[in-house]
Every structure is written in structure tokens, then in C-alpha cells.
Amino acid sequence: MRSDVPVHRMRVAVTNTTTTPVYFSELQLLSDSFDTMPPKRVDMALTRTLRTDFPIPYGPARCHPTTIPAPKPAVIVTRLRVGDEPLREVRYPIPATDPLLARLVKSECAQFILKQAIDVSFGSDWTREGDSLRGVLTVVRKGGGEPVTIDDVGATTHFDLKPVSGKRKPVAVLSGASLEIPVLVTSSRCDPHAFAEAKQAYLFPLWGTPPGIGETYTMEVVPPKAVQQRFWDYAVDLCGLPS
């Protein structure tokens, strides 16, 4: 789910087609693609259900500095009890071709590669210009001396982010130690329901091409809490919503 990705959580879908209760004690994801997290305590019995989702954590992806590795097979390990049977361990295999595994590995390792080359942050000063906020993104080199291309910046579920220059693909090229990219943030939604469900409002995507790789990757740039609050206050005022 949208709210799961930022907190490294996935859902295990369980179906019971019988009236016999199945008690789940704990669940755990094991895969060579991710660091292992401790089992998640569930402590729930299910009778007949078309689908019940159990949220469990998954660890950071195991990435390579320059290439995105192929996803590895995984297994969901659960301790469960069927009816009056004793508690036992049951393993449910997940193939390496599972689309969720592939998507999580690709997304996280692409960010990892780009973050080896640069650090990107939101500036602290944001000023109102009409219906927008103006500020800067600061890009800092983390190593090496070759140019790093900032190909594009994108929107979240609630805010649009655009370079003031209007340039896209590339927006800018980092050739020195750092650079500042003037940007405009604009509120893209004003419905109260959207504000109540703002789970990914501040996960701004940025596309960049690290040196020596030749591929464009995506990373997420999250403003600090004080800047998030500035964005929120601006959107509430712009939309005429109660504060």
C-alpha cells in the first residue's frame, strides 16, 4: 500500500477457505535481496476469510554501488496452528519473478546508486510568490569529480515541484562540489479528503544520471519537518481550509 513503502512494510495476504480456525503467532520475510528483520508478532486466529492482510517489516535491500542486482527468491516464514494442532513452522516460497520483489529491489537499489554520487536537500527558506512557494534544492557531491546530471524533478500526491528555469532533461549538471537549483512548489490538490490521507505528500522524486553508469535513476528527496510544515501551512491557506 502507498503508506507502507516509506516505512519499509509489506502486506502478507492470507486466505482461509474453511471454517477451521488458523492461529498465526508470527510472520517473517527471508530473502537474500533484503536484510533480515525479526519476526513480526501477529497473535491472531482466522476462520473463513477471502483475504486478511498482515503487515510485516522488510529490511533494507542489499544493493551494489553501480548495478541493480536481480531479485532473489524469498520465503514467508510463519508459526501457526490449525485447529487444535500444535504450533508449527510453515514456509511459503515466493519466486524471484514476483513483481513486488522486483519492484522493491529496483526502486531501492536505484536510489542507493544515485545516493552514492550526490546528496540532495531542501533549503530552509521558502517565500510565497503568488500561488507558489519559491526555494532551492541543494545538490552536494559525495565523491569523484565527474559531472552528475540532474535530469528532472517531480510531484508528490499533493505538491508539484518545478525548476524556476523551466529546464527539463536536464534540469542542471553538477560539475563542481555543489549547486543550488531554484524551484517552485505548488499545491496540486485542495480536497479535504486528500489532506486527511497525506501519506506520501513529501516524497519528492528526483531523477539523476551518476557518472560512469550511463543510466538514469530515481531517488526520493524528503524535506525536513520544518519545511514540511511550511508546505502544509501554505497549502491550507491557498485552499482556504481550516487550519
mmCIF file of C-alpha atoms in Angstrom:
data_model
loop_
_atom_site.group_PDB
_atom_site.id
_atom_site.type_symbol
_atom_site.label_atom_id
_atom_site.label_comp_id
_atom_site.label_asym_id
_atom_site.label_seq_id
_atom_site.Cartn_x
_atom_site.Cartn_y
_atom_site.Cartn_z
ATOM 1 C CA MET A 1 0.000 0.000 0.000
ATOM 2 C CA ARG A 2 1.070 3.629 -0.538
ATOM 3 C CA SER A 3 1.579 4.190 3.166
ATOM 4 C CA ASP A 4 3.746 1.054 3.528
ATOM 5 C CA VAL A 5 6.647 1.967 1.247
ATOM 6 C CA PRO A 6 8.069 4.898 3.275
ATOM 7 C CA VAL A 7 8.205 2.772 6.437
ATOM 8 C CA HIS A 8 9.591 -0.426 4.819
ATOM 9 C CA ARG A 9 6.493 -2.501 5.343
ATOM 10 C CA MET A 10 4.687 -5.014 3.141
ATOM 11 C CA ARG A 11 1.460 -6.988 3.478
ATOM 12 C CA VAL A 12 1.054 -10.751 3.670
ATOM 13 C CA ALA A 13 -2.346 -11.738 2.276
ATOM 14 C CA VAL A 14 -3.963 -14.753 3.970
ATOM 15 C CA THR A 15 -6.981 -16.710 2.713
ATOM 16 C CA ASN A 16 -8.791 -19.413 4.695
ATOM 17 C CA THR A 17 -11.411 -21.314 2.696
ATOM 18 C CA THR A 18 -12.536 -23.473 5.636
ATOM 19 C CA THR A 19 -14.307 -22.951 8.944
ATOM 20 C CA THR A 20 -11.330 -24.374 10.840
ATOM 21 C CA PRO A 21 -9.555 -21.545 12.660
ATOM 22 C CA VAL A 22 -5.897 -20.960 11.844
ATOM 23 C CA TYR A 23 -3.932 -19.183 14.538
ATOM 24 C CA PHE A 24 -0.951 -17.084 13.377
ATOM 25 C CA SER A 25 1.703 -16.498 16.000
ATOM 26 C CA GLU A 26 4.306 -14.604 13.917
ATOM 27 C CA LEU A 27 5.417 -13.849 10.361
ATOM 28 C CA GLN A 28 8.801 -13.096 8.817
ATOM 29 C CA LEU A 29 10.224 -12.374 5.344
ATOM 30 C CA LEU A 30 13.509 -14.086 4.438
ATOM 31 C CA SER A 31 15.354 -13.243 1.224
ATOM 32 C CA ASP A 32 18.939 -12.684 0.107
ATOM 33 C CA SER A 33 17.683 -9.466 -1.501
ATOM 34 C CA PHE A 34 16.947 -7.809 1.858
ATOM 35 C CA ASP A 35 18.467 -7.603 5.309
ATOM 36 C CA THR A 36 16.616 -9.880 7.710
ATOM 37 C CA MET A 37 14.204 -8.308 10.181
ATOM 38 C CA PRO A 38 12.987 -10.059 13.359
ATOM 39 C CA PRO A 39 9.677 -11.972 13.117
ATOM 40 C CA LYS A 40 6.569 -9.826 13.445
ATOM 41 C CA ARG A 41 4.220 -10.882 16.251
ATOM 42 C CA VAL A 42 0.694 -11.456 14.888
ATOM 43 C CA ASP A 43 -1.228 -13.350 17.594
ATOM 44 C CA MET A 44 -4.462 -13.688 15.614
ATOM 45 C CA ALA A 45 -6.793 -16.560 14.678
ATOM 46 C CA LEU A 46 -8.651 -16.501 11.363
ATOM 47 C CA THR A 47 -11.663 -18.551 10.368
ATOM 48 C CA ARG A 48 -13.136 -18.321 6.858
ATOM 49 C CA THR A 49 -11.826 -15.210 5.117
ATOM 50 C CA LEU A 50 -11.459 -14.215 1.480
ATOM 51 C CA ARG A 51 -8.422 -12.154 2.389
ATOM 52 C CA THR A 52 -6.838 -10.738 5.504
ATOM 53 C CA ASP A 53 -3.640 -8.695 5.229
ATOM 54 C CA PHE A 54 -0.946 -8.853 7.905
ATOM 55 C CA PRO A 55 1.625 -6.016 7.781
ATOM 56 C CA ILE A 56 5.236 -7.078 8.324
ATOM 57 C CA PRO A 57 8.523 -5.144 8.038
ATOM 58 C CA TYR A 58 11.227 -5.862 5.483
ATOM 59 C CA GLY A 59 14.876 -4.854 5.770
ATOM 60 C CA PRO A 60 16.963 -2.594 3.516
ATOM 61 C CA ALA A 61 17.692 -4.019 0.081
ATOM 62 C CA ARG A 62 21.158 -5.458 -0.464
ATOM 63 C CA CYS A 63 22.475 -3.269 -3.262
ATOM 64 C CA HIS A 64 25.586 -2.919 -5.418
ATOM 65 C CA PRO A 65 27.249 0.515 -5.849
ATOM 66 C CA THR A 66 26.944 0.533 -9.655
ATOM 67 C CA THR A 67 24.374 -2.060 -10.793
ATOM 68 C CA ILE A 68 20.883 -3.114 -9.761
ATOM 69 C CA PRO A 69 21.019 -6.778 -8.712
ATOM 70 C CA ALA A 70 18.446 -9.302 -9.844
ATOM 71 C CA PRO A 71 15.883 -10.090 -7.136
ATOM 72 C CA LYS A 72 16.434 -13.309 -5.205
ATOM 73 C CA PRO A 73 13.733 -15.798 -4.151
ATOM 74 C CA ALA A 74 12.038 -15.153 -0.829
ATOM 75 C CA VAL A 75 10.060 -17.104 1.711
ATOM 76 C CA ILE A 76 7.394 -16.099 4.206
ATOM 77 C CA VAL A 77 8.079 -17.962 7.435
ATOM 78 C CA THR A 78 5.127 -18.280 9.779
ATOM 79 C CA ARG A 79 4.457 -20.035 13.047
ATOM 80 C CA LEU A 80 0.834 -21.147 13.021
ATOM 81 C CA ARG A 81 -1.645 -23.595 14.492
ATOM 82 C CA VAL A 82 -4.509 -25.212 12.555
ATOM 83 C CA GLY A 83 -7.450 -26.002 14.788
ATOM 84 C CA ASP A 84 -6.201 -27.886 17.864
ATOM 85 C CA GLU A 85 -2.902 -28.948 16.295
ATOM 86 C CA PRO A 86 0.387 -27.934 17.942
ATOM 87 C CA LEU A 87 2.071 -24.699 16.876
ATOM 88 C CA ARG A 88 4.436 -25.343 13.949
ATOM 89 C CA GLU A 89 6.564 -23.524 11.381
ATOM 90 C CA VAL A 90 5.285 -23.307 7.817
ATOM 91 C CA ARG A 91 7.210 -21.747 4.919
ATOM 92 C CA TYR A 92 5.576 -20.200 1.859
ATOM 93 C CA PRO A 93 8.031 -19.696 -1.037
ATOM 94 C CA ILE A 94 7.942 -16.567 -3.221
ATOM 95 C CA PRO A 95 9.728 -16.856 -6.595
ATOM 96 C CA ALA A 96 12.342 -14.349 -7.716
ATOM 97 C CA THR A 97 9.981 -13.383 -10.544
ATOM 98 C CA ASP A 98 7.410 -11.980 -8.108
ATOM 99 C CA PRO A 99 6.674 -8.432 -9.381
ATOM 100 C CA LEU A 100 6.598 -6.896 -5.901
ATOM 101 C CA LEU A 101 10.074 -8.195 -5.057
ATOM 102 C CA ALA A 102 11.437 -6.945 -8.382
ATOM 103 C CA ARG A 103 9.874 -3.517 -7.920
ATOM 104 C CA LEU A 104 11.175 -3.084 -4.374
ATOM 105 C CA VAL A 105 14.725 -4.146 -5.284
ATOM 106 C CA LYS A 106 14.863 -1.935 -8.378
ATOM 107 C CA SER A 107 13.435 1.135 -6.639
ATOM 108 C CA GLU A 108 15.629 0.895 -3.567
ATOM 109 C CA CYS A 109 18.860 -0.001 -5.338
ATOM 110 C CA ALA A 110 18.387 2.746 -7.929
ATOM 111 C CA GLN A 111 18.186 5.221 -5.062
ATOM 112 C CA PHE A 112 21.240 3.616 -3.465
ATOM 113 C CA ILE A 113 23.324 4.071 -6.629
ATOM 114 C CA LEU A 114 22.315 7.717 -7.064
ATOM 115 C CA LYS A 115 22.899 8.478 -3.388
ATOM 116 C CA GLN A 116 26.475 7.213 -3.695
ATOM 117 C CA ALA A 117 27.095 10.128 -6.059
ATOM 118 C CA ILE A 118 25.091 13.033 -4.600
ATOM 119 C CA ASP A 119 23.161 14.310 -1.621
ATOM 120 C CA VAL A 120 20.063 16.423 -2.315
ATOM 121 C CA SER A 121 18.245 18.523 0.272
ATOM 122 C CA PHE A 122 15.565 21.181 0.504
ATOM 123 C CA GLY A 123 16.680 24.653 1.517
ATOM 124 C CA SER A 124 15.280 26.145 4.729
ATOM 125 C CA ASP A 125 13.923 29.421 3.265
ATOM 126 C CA TRP A 126 10.669 29.370 1.280
ATOM 127 C CA THR A 127 8.862 32.545 0.196
ATOM 128 C CA ARG A 128 5.373 32.943 -1.226
ATOM 129 C CA GLU A 129 5.200 34.032 -4.858
ATOM 130 C CA GLY A 130 1.564 34.228 -5.926
ATOM 131 C CA ASP A 131 0.133 30.731 -5.697
ATOM 132 C CA SER A 132 3.545 29.084 -5.264
ATOM 133 C CA LEU A 133 6.415 28.806 -2.813
ATOM 134 C CA ARG A 134 9.930 29.568 -4.034
ATOM 135 C CA GLY A 135 13.046 27.965 -2.587
ATOM 136 C CA VAL A 136 16.049 25.881 -3.584
ATOM 137 C CA LEU A 137 17.223 22.303 -3.829
ATOM 138 C CA THR A 138 20.870 21.920 -2.820
ATOM 139 C CA VAL A 139 22.897 19.215 -4.569
ATOM 140 C CA VAL A 140 26.214 18.209 -2.988
ATOM 141 C CA ARG A 141 28.779 15.865 -4.497
ATOM 142 C CA LYS A 142 29.686 12.897 -2.287
ATOM 143 C CA GLY A 143 32.721 11.710 -4.210
ATOM 144 C CA GLY A 144 34.547 11.712 -7.535
ATOM 145 C CA GLY A 145 34.970 14.598 -9.907
ATOM 146 C CA GLU A 146 32.936 13.722 -12.996
ATOM 147 C CA PRO A 147 29.704 15.588 -13.836
ATOM 148 C CA VAL A 148 26.427 14.312 -12.376
ATOM 149 C CA THR A 149 23.279 15.139 -14.340
ATOM 150 C CA ILE A 150 20.085 16.154 -12.556
ATOM 151 C CA ASP A 151 17.608 15.049 -15.201
ATOM 152 C CA ASP A 152 14.277 16.006 -13.668
ATOM 153 C CA VAL A 153 12.271 16.647 -10.514
ATOM 154 C CA GLY A 154 8.679 15.552 -9.954
ATOM 155 C CA ALA A 155 5.491 15.886 -7.979
ATOM 156 C CA THR A 156 4.055 14.102 -4.972
ATOM 157 C CA THR A 157 0.426 13.241 -4.284
ATOM 158 C CA HIS A 158 -0.130 16.821 -3.038
ATOM 159 C CA PHE A 159 2.584 19.126 -4.353
ATOM 160 C CA ASP A 160 4.130 19.956 -7.726
ATOM 161 C CA LEU A 161 7.865 20.703 -7.830
ATOM 162 C CA LYS A 162 9.296 22.522 -10.844
ATOM 163 C CA PRO A 163 12.609 24.234 -11.629
ATOM 164 C CA VAL A 164 12.286 28.009 -11.903
ATOM 165 C CA SER A 165 14.368 27.894 -15.087
ATOM 166 C CA GLY A 166 11.809 25.675 -16.807
ATOM 167 C CA LYS A 167 14.633 23.359 -17.904
ATOM 168 C CA ARG A 168 13.989 19.633 -18.001
ATOM 169 C CA LYS A 169 16.154 16.686 -19.030
ATOM 170 C CA PRO A 170 18.492 18.005 -17.806
ATOM 171 C CA VAL A 171 17.475 20.445 -15.119
ATOM 172 C CA ALA A 172 21.125 21.042 -14.187
ATOM 173 C CA VAL A 173 24.560 19.436 -14.243
ATOM 174 C CA LEU A 174 26.712 19.224 -11.137
ATOM 175 C CA SER A 175 30.282 19.845 -12.272
ATOM 176 C CA GLY A 176 31.749 21.241 -9.053
ATOM 177 C CA ALA A 177 31.317 20.435 -5.379
ATOM 178 C CA SER A 178 27.715 21.666 -5.091
ATOM 179 C CA LEU A 179 24.978 23.672 -6.743
ATOM 180 C CA GLU A 180 21.611 25.201 -5.893
ATOM 181 C CA ILE A 181 18.558 24.691 -8.116
ATOM 182 C CA PRO A 182 15.846 27.354 -7.653
ATOM 183 C CA VAL A 183 12.447 25.617 -7.608
ATOM 184 C CA LEU A 184 8.749 26.366 -7.196
ATOM 185 C CA VAL A 185 6.397 24.270 -5.076
ATOM 186 C CA THR A 186 2.689 24.457 -5.883
ATOM 187 C CA SER A 187 -0.230 22.777 -4.126
ATOM 188 C CA SER A 188 -1.902 20.416 -6.604
ATOM 189 C CA ARG A 189 -4.955 19.339 -4.541
ATOM 190 C CA CYS A 190 -7.413 21.141 -2.311
ATOM 191 C CA ASP A 191 -9.988 18.468 -1.429
ATOM 192 C CA PRO A 192 -10.191 17.872 2.347
ATOM 193 C CA HIS A 193 -10.112 14.080 1.874
ATOM 194 C CA ALA A 194 -6.695 14.308 0.219
ATOM 195 C CA PHE A 195 -5.312 16.319 3.112
ATOM 196 C CA ALA A 196 -6.628 13.752 5.566
ATOM 197 C CA GLU A 197 -4.831 10.971 3.646
ATOM 198 C CA ALA A 198 -1.499 12.714 3.004
ATOM 199 C CA LYS A 199 0.685 9.624 3.357
ATOM 200 C CA GLN A 200 3.223 10.451 0.648
ATOM 201 C CA ALA A 201 2.823 14.202 0.364
ATOM 202 C CA TYR A 202 6.529 14.897 0.918
ATOM 203 C CA LEU A 203 8.278 12.089 -1.008
ATOM 204 C CA PHE A 204 9.547 14.142 -3.946
ATOM 205 C CA PRO A 205 11.129 12.148 -6.804
ATOM 206 C CA LEU A 206 14.359 13.304 -8.430
ATOM 207 C CA TRP A 207 15.957 11.694 -11.478
ATOM 208 C CA GLY A 208 19.713 11.745 -11.947
ATOM 209 C CA THR A 209 22.470 10.118 -14.008
ATOM 210 C CA PRO A 210 25.569 9.211 -11.971
ATOM 211 C CA PRO A 211 28.983 9.415 -13.669
ATOM 212 C CA GLY A 212 30.321 6.337 -15.421
ATOM 213 C CA ILE A 213 26.985 4.475 -15.367
ATOM 214 C CA GLY A 214 25.016 5.990 -18.231
ATOM 215 C CA GLU A 215 21.617 5.160 -16.745
ATOM 216 C CA THR A 216 19.116 7.500 -15.130
ATOM 217 C CA TYR A 217 17.893 6.531 -11.682
ATOM 218 C CA THR A 218 15.315 7.896 -9.250
ATOM 219 C CA MET A 219 15.765 8.931 -5.646
ATOM 220 C CA GLU A 220 13.319 10.415 -3.154
ATOM 221 C CA VAL A 221 14.061 13.751 -1.536
ATOM 222 C CA VAL A 222 12.172 14.481 1.679
ATOM 223 C CA PRO A 223 12.102 17.989 3.176
ATOM 224 C CA PRO A 224 12.827 18.330 6.907
ATOM 225 C CA LYS A 225 9.878 18.594 9.292
ATOM 226 C CA ALA A 226 10.055 22.404 9.486
ATOM 227 C CA VAL A 227 9.855 22.692 5.685
ATOM 228 C CA GLN A 228 7.048 20.117 5.548
ATOM 229 C CA GLN A 229 5.092 22.273 7.973
ATOM 230 C CA ARG A 230 5.770 25.338 5.788
ATOM 231 C CA PHE A 231 4.405 23.485 2.756
ATOM 232 C CA TRP A 232 1.376 22.345 4.738
ATOM 233 C CA ASP A 233 0.561 25.813 6.091
ATOM 234 C CA TYR A 234 0.882 27.283 2.602
ATOM 235 C CA ALA A 235 -1.447 24.641 1.095
ATOM 236 C CA VAL A 236 -4.037 25.100 3.844
ATOM 237 C CA ASP A 237 -4.008 28.868 3.280
ATOM 238 C CA LEU A 238 -4.106 28.545 -0.515
ATOM 239 C CA CYS A 239 -7.012 26.092 -0.404
ATOM 240 C CA GLY A 240 -8.956 28.006 2.238
ATOM 241 C CA LEU A 241 -9.125 25.006 4.550
ATOM 242 C CA PRO A 242 -9.463 25.302 8.331
ATOM 243 C CA SER A 243 -6.050 25.231 9.996
#
